[in-house]
Short mmCIF file of C-alpha atoms in Angstrom, two decimals:
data_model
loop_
_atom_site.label_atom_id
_atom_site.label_comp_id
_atom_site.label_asym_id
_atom_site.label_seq_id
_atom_site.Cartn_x
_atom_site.Cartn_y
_atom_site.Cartn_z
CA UNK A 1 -2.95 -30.99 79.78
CA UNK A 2 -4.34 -32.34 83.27
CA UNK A 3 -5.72 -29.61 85.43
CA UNK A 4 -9.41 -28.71 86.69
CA UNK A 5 -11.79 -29.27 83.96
CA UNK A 6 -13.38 -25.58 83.94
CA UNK A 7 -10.43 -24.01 84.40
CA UNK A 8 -7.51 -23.80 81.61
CA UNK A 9 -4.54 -21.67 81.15
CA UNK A 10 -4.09 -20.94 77.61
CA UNK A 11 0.43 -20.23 77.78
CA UNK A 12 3.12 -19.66 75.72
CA UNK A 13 1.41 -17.56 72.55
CA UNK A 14 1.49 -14.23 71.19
CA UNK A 15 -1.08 -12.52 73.27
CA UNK A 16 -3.29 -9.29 71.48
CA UNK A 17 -4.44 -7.21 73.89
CA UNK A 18 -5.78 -3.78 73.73
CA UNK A 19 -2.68 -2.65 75.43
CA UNK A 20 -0.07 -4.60 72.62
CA UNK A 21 0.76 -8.01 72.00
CA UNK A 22 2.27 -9.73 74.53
CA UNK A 23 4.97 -11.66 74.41
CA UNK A 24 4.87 -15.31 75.85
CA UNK A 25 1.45 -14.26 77.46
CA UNK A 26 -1.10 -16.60 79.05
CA UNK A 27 -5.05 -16.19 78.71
CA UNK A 28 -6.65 -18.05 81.45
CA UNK A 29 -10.50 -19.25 81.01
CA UNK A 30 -12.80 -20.22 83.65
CA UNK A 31 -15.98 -21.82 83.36
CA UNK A 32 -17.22 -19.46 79.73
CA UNK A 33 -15.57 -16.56 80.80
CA UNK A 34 -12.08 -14.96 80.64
CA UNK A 35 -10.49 -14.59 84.70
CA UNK A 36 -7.75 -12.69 85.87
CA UNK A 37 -6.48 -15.81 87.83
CA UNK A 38 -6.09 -19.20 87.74
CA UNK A 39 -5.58 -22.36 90.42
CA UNK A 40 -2.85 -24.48 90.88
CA UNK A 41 -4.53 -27.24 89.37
CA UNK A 42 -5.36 -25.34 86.40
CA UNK A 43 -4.99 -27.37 82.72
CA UNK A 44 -2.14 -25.72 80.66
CA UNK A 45 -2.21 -25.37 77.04
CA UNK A 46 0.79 -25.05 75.64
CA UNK A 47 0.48 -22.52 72.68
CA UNK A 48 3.94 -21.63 71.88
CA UNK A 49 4.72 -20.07 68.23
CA UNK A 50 1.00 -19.16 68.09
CA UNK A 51 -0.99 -16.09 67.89
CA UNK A 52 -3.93 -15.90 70.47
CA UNK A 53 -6.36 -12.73 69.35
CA UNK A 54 -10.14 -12.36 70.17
CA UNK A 55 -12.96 -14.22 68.66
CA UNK A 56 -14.05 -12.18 65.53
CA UNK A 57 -17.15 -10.05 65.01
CA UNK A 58 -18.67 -10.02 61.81
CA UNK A 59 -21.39 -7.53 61.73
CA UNK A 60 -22.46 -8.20 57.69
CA UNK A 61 -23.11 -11.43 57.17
CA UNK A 62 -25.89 -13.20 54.54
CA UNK A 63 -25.33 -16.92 55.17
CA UNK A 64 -23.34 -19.44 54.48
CA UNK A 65 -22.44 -23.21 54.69
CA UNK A 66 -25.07 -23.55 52.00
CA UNK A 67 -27.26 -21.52 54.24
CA UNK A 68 -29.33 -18.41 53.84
CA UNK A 69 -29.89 -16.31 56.55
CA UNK A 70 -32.74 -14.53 54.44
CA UNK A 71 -34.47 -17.33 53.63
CA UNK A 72 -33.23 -20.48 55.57
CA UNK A 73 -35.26 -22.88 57.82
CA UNK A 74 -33.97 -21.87 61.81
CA UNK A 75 -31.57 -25.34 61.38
CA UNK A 76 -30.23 -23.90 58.47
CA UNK A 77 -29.43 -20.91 59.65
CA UNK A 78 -27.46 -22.53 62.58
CA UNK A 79 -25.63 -24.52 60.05
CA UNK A 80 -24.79 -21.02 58.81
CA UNK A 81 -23.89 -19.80 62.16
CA UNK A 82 -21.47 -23.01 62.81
CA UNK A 83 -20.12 -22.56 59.96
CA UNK A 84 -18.75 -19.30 60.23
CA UNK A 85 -17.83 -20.65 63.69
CA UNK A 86 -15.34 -22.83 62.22
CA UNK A 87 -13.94 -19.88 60.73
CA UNK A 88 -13.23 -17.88 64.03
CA UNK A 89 -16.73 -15.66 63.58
CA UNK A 90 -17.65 -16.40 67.82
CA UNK A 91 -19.85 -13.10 67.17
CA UNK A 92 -22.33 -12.74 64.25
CA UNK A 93 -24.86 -10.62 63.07
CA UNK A 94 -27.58 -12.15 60.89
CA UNK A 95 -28.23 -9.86 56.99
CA UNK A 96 -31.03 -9.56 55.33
CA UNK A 97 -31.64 -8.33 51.63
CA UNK A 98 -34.26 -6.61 49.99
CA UNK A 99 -37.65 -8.37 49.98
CA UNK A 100 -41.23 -8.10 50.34
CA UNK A 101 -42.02 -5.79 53.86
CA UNK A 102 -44.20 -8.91 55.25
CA UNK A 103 -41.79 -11.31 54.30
CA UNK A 104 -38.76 -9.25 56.36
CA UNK A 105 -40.53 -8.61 59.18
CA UNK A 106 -41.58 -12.65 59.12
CA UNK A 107 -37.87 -13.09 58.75
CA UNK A 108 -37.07 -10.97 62.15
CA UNK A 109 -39.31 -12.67 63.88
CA UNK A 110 -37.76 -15.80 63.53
CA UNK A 111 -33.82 -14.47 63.47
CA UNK A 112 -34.91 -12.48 66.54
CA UNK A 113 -35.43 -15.31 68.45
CA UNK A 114 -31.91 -16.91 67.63
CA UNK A 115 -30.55 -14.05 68.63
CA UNK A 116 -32.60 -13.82 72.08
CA UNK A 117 -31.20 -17.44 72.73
CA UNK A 118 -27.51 -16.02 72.11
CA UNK A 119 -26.82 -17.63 68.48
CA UNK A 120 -27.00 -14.48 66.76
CA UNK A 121 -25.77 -11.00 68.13
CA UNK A 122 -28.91 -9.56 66.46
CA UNK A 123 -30.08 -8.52 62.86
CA UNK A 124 -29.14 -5.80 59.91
CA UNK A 125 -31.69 -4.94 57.35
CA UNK A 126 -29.69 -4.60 54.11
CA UNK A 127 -32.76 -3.38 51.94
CA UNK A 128 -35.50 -2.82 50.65
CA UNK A 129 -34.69 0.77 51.19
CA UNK A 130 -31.73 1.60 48.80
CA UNK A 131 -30.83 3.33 45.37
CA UNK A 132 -32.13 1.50 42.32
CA UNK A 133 -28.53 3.38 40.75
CA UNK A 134 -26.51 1.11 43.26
CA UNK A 135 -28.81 -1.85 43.78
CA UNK A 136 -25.87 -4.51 43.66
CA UNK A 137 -26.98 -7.64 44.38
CA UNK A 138 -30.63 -6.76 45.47
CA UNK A 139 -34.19 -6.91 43.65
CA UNK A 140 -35.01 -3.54 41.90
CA UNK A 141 -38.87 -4.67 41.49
CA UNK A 142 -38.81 -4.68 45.32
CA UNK A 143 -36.84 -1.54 46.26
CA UNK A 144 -38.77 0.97 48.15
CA UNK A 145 -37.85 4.31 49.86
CA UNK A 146 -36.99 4.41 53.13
CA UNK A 147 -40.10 5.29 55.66
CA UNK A 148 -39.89 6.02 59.12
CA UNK A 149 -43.06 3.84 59.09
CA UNK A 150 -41.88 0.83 57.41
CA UNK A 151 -38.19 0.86 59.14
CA UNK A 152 -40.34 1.13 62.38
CA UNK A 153 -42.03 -1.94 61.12
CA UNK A 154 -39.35 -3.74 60.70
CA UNK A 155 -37.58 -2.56 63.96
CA UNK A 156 -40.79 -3.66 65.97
CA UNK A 157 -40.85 -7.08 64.30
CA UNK A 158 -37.27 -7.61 65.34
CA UNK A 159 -38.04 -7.24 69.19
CA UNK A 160 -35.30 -5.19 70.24
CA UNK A 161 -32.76 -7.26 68.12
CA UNK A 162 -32.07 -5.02 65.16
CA UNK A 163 -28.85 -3.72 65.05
CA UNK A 164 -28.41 -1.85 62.28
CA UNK A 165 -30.01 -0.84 58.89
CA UNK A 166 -28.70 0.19 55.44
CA UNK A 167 -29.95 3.30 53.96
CA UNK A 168 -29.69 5.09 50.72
CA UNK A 169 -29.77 8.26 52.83
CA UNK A 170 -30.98 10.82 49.98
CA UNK A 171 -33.79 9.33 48.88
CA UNK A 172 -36.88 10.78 50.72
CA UNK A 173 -37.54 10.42 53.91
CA UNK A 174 -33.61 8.73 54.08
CA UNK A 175 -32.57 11.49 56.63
CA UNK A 176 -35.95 10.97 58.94
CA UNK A 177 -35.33 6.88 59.25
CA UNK A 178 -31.51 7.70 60.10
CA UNK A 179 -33.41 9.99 62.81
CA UNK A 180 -35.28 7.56 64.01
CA UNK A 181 -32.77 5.03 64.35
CA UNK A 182 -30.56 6.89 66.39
CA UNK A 183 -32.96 8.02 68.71
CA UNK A 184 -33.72 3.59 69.30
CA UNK A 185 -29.85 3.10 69.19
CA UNK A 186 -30.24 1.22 65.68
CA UNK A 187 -27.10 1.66 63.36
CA UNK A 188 -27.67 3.80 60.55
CA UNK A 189 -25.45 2.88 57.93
CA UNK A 190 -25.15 4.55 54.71
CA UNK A 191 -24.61 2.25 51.58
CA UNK A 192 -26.18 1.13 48.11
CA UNK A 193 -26.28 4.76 47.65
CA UNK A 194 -25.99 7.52 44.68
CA UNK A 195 -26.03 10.47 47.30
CA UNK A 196 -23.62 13.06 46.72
CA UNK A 197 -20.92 14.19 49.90
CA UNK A 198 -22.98 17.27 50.56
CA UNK A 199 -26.37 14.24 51.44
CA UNK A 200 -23.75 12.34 53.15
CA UNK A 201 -22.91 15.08 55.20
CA UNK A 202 -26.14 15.57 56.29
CA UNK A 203 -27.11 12.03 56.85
CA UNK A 204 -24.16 11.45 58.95
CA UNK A 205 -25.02 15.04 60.68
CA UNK A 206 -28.76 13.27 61.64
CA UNK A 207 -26.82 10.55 63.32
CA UNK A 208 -25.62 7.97 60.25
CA UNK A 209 -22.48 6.20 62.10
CA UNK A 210 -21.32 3.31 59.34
CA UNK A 211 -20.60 3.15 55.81
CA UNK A 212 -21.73 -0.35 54.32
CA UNK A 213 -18.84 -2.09 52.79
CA UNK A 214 -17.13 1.61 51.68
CA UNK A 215 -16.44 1.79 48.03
CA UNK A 216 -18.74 -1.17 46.62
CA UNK A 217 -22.49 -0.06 45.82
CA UNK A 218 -21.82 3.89 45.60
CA UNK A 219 -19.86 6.58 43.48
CA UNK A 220 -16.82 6.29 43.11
CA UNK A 221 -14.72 8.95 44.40
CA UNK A 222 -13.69 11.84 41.84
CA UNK A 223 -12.07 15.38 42.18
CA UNK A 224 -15.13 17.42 41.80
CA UNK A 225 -17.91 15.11 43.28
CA UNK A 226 -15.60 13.29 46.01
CA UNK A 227 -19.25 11.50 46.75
CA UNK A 228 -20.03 9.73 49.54
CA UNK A 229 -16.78 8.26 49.91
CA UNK A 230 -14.88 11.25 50.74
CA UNK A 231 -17.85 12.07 53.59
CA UNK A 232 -17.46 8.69 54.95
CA UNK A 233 -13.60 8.11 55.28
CA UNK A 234 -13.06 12.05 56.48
CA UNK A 235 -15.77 12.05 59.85
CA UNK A 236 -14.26 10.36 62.84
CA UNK A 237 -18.03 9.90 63.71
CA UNK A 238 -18.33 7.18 60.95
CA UNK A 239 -17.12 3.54 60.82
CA UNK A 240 -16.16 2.47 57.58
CA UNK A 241 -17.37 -1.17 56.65
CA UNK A 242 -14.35 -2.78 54.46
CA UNK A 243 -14.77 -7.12 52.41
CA UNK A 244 -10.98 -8.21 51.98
CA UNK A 245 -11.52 -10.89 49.89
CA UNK A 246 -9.40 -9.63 46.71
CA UNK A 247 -12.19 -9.19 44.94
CA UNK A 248 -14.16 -6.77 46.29
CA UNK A 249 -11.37 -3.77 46.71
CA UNK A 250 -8.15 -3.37 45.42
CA UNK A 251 -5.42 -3.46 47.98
CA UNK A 252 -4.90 0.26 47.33
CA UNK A 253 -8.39 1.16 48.29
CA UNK A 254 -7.93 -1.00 51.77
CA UNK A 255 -4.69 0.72 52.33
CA UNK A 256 -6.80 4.00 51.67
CA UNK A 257 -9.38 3.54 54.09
CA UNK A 258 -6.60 2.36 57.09
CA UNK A 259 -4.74 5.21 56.20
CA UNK A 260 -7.15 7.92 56.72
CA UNK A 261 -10.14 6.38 58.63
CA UNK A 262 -7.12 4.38 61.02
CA UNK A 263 -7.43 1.16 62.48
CA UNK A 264 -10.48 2.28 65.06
CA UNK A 265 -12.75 3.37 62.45
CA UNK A 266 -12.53 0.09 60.22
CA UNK A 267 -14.31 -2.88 60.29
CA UNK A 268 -13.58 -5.65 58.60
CA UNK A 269 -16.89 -7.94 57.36
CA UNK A 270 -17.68 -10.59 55.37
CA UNK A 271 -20.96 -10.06 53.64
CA UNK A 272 -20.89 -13.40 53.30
CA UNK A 273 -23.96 -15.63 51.32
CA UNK A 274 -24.67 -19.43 51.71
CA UNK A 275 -21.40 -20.68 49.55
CA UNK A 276 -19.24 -19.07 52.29
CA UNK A 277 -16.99 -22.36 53.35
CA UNK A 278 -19.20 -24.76 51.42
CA UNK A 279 -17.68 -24.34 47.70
CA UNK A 280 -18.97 -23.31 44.03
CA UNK A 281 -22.09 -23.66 42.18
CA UNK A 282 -25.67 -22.08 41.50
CA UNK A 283 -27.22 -20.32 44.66
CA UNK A 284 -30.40 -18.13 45.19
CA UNK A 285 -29.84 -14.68 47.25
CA UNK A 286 -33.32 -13.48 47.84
CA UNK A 287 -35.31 -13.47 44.79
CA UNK A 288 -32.15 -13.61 42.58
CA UNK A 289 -29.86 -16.44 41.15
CA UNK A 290 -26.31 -16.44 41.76
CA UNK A 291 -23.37 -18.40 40.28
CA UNK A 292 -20.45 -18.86 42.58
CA UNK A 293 -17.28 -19.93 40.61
CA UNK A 294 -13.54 -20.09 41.78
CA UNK A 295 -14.95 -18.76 44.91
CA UNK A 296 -16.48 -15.20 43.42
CA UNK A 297 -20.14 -14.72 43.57
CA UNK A 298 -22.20 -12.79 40.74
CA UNK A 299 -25.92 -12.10 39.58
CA UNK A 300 -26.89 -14.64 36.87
CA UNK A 301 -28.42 -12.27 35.24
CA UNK A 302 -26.41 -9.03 34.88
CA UNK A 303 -22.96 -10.15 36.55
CA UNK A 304 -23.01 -7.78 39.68
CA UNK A 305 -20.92 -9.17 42.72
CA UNK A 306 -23.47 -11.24 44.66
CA UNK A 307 -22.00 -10.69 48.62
CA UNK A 308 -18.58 -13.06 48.94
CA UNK A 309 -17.59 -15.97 50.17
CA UNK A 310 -15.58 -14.74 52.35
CA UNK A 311 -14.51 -15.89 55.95
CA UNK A 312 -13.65 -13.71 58.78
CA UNK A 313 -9.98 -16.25 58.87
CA UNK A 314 -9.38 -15.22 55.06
CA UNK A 315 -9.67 -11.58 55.85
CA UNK A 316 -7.59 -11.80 59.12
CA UNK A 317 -4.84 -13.47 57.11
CA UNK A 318 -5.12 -11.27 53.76
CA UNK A 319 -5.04 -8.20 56.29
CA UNK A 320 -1.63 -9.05 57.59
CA UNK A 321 0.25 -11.51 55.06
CA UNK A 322 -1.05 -9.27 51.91
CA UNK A 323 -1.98 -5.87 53.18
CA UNK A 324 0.65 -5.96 55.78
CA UNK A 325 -1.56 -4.08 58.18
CA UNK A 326 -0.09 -4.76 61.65
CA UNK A 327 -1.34 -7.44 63.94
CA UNK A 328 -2.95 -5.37 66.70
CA UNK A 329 -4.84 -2.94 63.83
CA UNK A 330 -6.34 -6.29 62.32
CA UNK A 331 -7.13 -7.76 65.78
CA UNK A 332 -9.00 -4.23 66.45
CA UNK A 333 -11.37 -3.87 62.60
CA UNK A 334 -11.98 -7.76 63.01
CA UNK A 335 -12.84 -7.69 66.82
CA UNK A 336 -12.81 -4.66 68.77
CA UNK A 337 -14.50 -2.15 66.82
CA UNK A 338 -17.75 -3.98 65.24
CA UNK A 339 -18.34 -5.31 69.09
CA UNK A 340 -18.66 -1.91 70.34
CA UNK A 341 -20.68 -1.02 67.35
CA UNK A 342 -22.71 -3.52 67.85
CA UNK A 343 -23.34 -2.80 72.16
CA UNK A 344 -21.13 -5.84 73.08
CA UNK A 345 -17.63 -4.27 73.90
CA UNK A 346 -18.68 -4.95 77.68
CA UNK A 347 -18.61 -9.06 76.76
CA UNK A 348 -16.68 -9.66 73.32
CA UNK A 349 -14.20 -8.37 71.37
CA UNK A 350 -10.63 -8.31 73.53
CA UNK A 351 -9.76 -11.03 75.98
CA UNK A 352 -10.12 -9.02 79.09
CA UNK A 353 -10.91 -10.67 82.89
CA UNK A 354 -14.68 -10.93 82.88
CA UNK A 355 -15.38 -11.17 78.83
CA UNK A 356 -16.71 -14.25 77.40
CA UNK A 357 -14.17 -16.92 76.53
CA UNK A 358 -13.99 -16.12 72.78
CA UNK A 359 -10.65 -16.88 71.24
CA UNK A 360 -8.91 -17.73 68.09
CA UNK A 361 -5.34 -19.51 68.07
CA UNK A 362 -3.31 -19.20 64.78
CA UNK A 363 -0.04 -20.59 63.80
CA UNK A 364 3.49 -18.54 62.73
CA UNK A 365 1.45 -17.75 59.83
CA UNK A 366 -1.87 -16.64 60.34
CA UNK A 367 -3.41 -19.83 59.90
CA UNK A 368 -6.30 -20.40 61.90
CA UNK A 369 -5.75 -23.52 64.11
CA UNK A 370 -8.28 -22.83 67.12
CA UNK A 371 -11.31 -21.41 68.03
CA UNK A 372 -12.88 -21.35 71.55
CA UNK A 373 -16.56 -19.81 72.32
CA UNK A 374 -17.68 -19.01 75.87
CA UNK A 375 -15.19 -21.41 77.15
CA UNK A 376 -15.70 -24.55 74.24
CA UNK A 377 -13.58 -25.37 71.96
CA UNK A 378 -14.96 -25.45 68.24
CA UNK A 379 -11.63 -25.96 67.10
CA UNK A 380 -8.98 -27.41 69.29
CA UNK A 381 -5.51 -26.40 68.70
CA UNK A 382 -4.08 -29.55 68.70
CA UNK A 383 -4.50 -32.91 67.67
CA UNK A 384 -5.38 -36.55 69.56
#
């Protein structure tokens, strides 16, 4: 492995591009950023019988490494941030849930400026303003409707770094804030929601473009009131939010949403809280108590699924060992699509000349083995 130190010619894998895999393919980093060439004195990485896919983008994520991205001290929430690291996330976006107005707005002032410095790819406001019918995981006491007023609030205290909200769109003045964020390029996503298909229509007709974590936190779909479900998965306007962690949806329900959403219109997330890679025991998720155990989180009181403990690695290997969705369809609802969600196509998401040098290497069998970030390994794929 001689060779120039900034430049490195990653040879030998199984390459996913947006084109196709390729075969025996070489990804050549320079300095943080993917090139198109390399010198003669280049260092070679031999990654034979691996996979080499982008880093991931998770674009739902509460915390983890014992970390709370809600309520954590800013070291905390980079212990969150490496942690998910470790786990192939290169590109993460930092979730809130439901709490006081001041108290969110204090919080985006202080996960704005992580995400100004690059740590964070910006901020989604999960809550306050959702159904008390599909509250999940999230404070009823605190619940509030959504106002253009108060999501503006929130916007402004995130300084241009809020990336998305989630909206129980048929609750009054649901279909104004979805207005509102479209017109600022803010994701409207539509989730902890009772609204029927005919509200979903119309939110997603004002300019709604995601569906939080499909299935969990809304009717369930049924052959006179197909719900929100039906809305979501049939308009090639919306992006359907999916958590494979085996807990959340049943296989059939993934293989539902690939099947008629297809692989562009999926992405796959975490929602993630602090036990994420750190292990069981008693956590707090906002206001509320949660007991992690055997890896599942729930409400102390009242047993809802608290968020998972999922990694974006997990879900990249359930996807194609379990699910068997193919490769390239997992590399583009893990990477591809949340980046250009999210604004970032243009630097993350497929290793293209000119991108940032994010990268995950995994073995025969979807094991993750490496993980590179703007050029630095986190993980090196090999030992010594």
């Amino acid at each position: 492995m001689a060779g120039r130190a900034d430049s490195t010619v990653l040879a030998g894998a199984r390459v996913v591009l947006p084109t196709g895999t390729a075969e025996n393919g070489r990804v050549i980093v320079e300095g943080t950023r993917i090139a198109g060439s390399a010198p003669e004195d280049a260092r070679i990485v031999d990654l034979s019988d691996h996979w080499l896919v982008p880093g991931f983008v998770d674009m739902h994520n509460h915390g983890g490494g014992g970390a709370s991205f809600t309520s954590g001290t800013v070291d905390e929430v980079l212990t969150g941030i490496r942690t998910h690291r470790e786990h192939g996330t290169t590109t993460l976006v930092a979730s809130t849930v439901t709490g006081e107005l001041d108290f969110l707005a204090q919080r985006a002032g202080v996960l704005s400026e992580l995400a100004e410095q690059g740590d964070l790819a910006g901020i989604h406001f999960e809550g306050p303003f959702i159904s008390p019918c599909r509250k999940g995981a999230h404070s009823e006491d605190l619940l509030r409707h959504p106002d253009p007023a108060e999501v503006r609030k929130l916007m402004d205290a995130a300084r241009g770094t809020a990336k998305m909200f989630t909206l129980a769109t048929e609750l009054p003045g649901g279909i104004e804030s979805v207005r509102l964020l479209a017109e600022h390029g803010v994701i409207a996503a539509i989730g902890h929601t009772d609204a029927t298909y005919e509200q979903t229509v119309e939110a997603i007709d004002a300019g709604a473009t995601v569906a939080t974590h499909l299935f969990n936190a809304m009717p369930p779909l049924a052959h006179r009131a197909p719900g929100p479900i039906a809305a979501l998965l049939e308009d090639e306007r919306v992006t359907v939010e999916l958590i494979n962690d085996g807990t959340h949806l049943h296989p059939a329900a993934l293989e539902l949403a690939y099947h008629h959403a297809g692989a562009d219109r999926v992405a796959l997330i975490t929602d993630a809280m602090d036990a994420a890679g750190f292990g069981d025991g008693r956590y707090q998720l906002g206001p509320l108590a949660v007991e992690v155990k055997d890896g599942v989180a729930r409400l102390v009181e009242g047993n809802s699924i608290a968020g998972s403990t999922l990694t974006l690695d997990t879900a990249f290997h359930r996807a194609v060992t379990i699910d068997r969705i193919p490769v390239e369809d997992v590399v583009q609802s893990i990477s591809a699509n949340p980046a250009r969600l999210l604004g970032v196509y243009d630097k993350v998401g497929s290793l293209e000349p000119g991108k940032d040098a994010d990268l995950v290497v995994l073995d025969a069998g979807f094991a993750l083995k490496g993980v590179m970030r703007k050029g630095e390994w986190i993980i090196k794929p090999w030992t010594g």
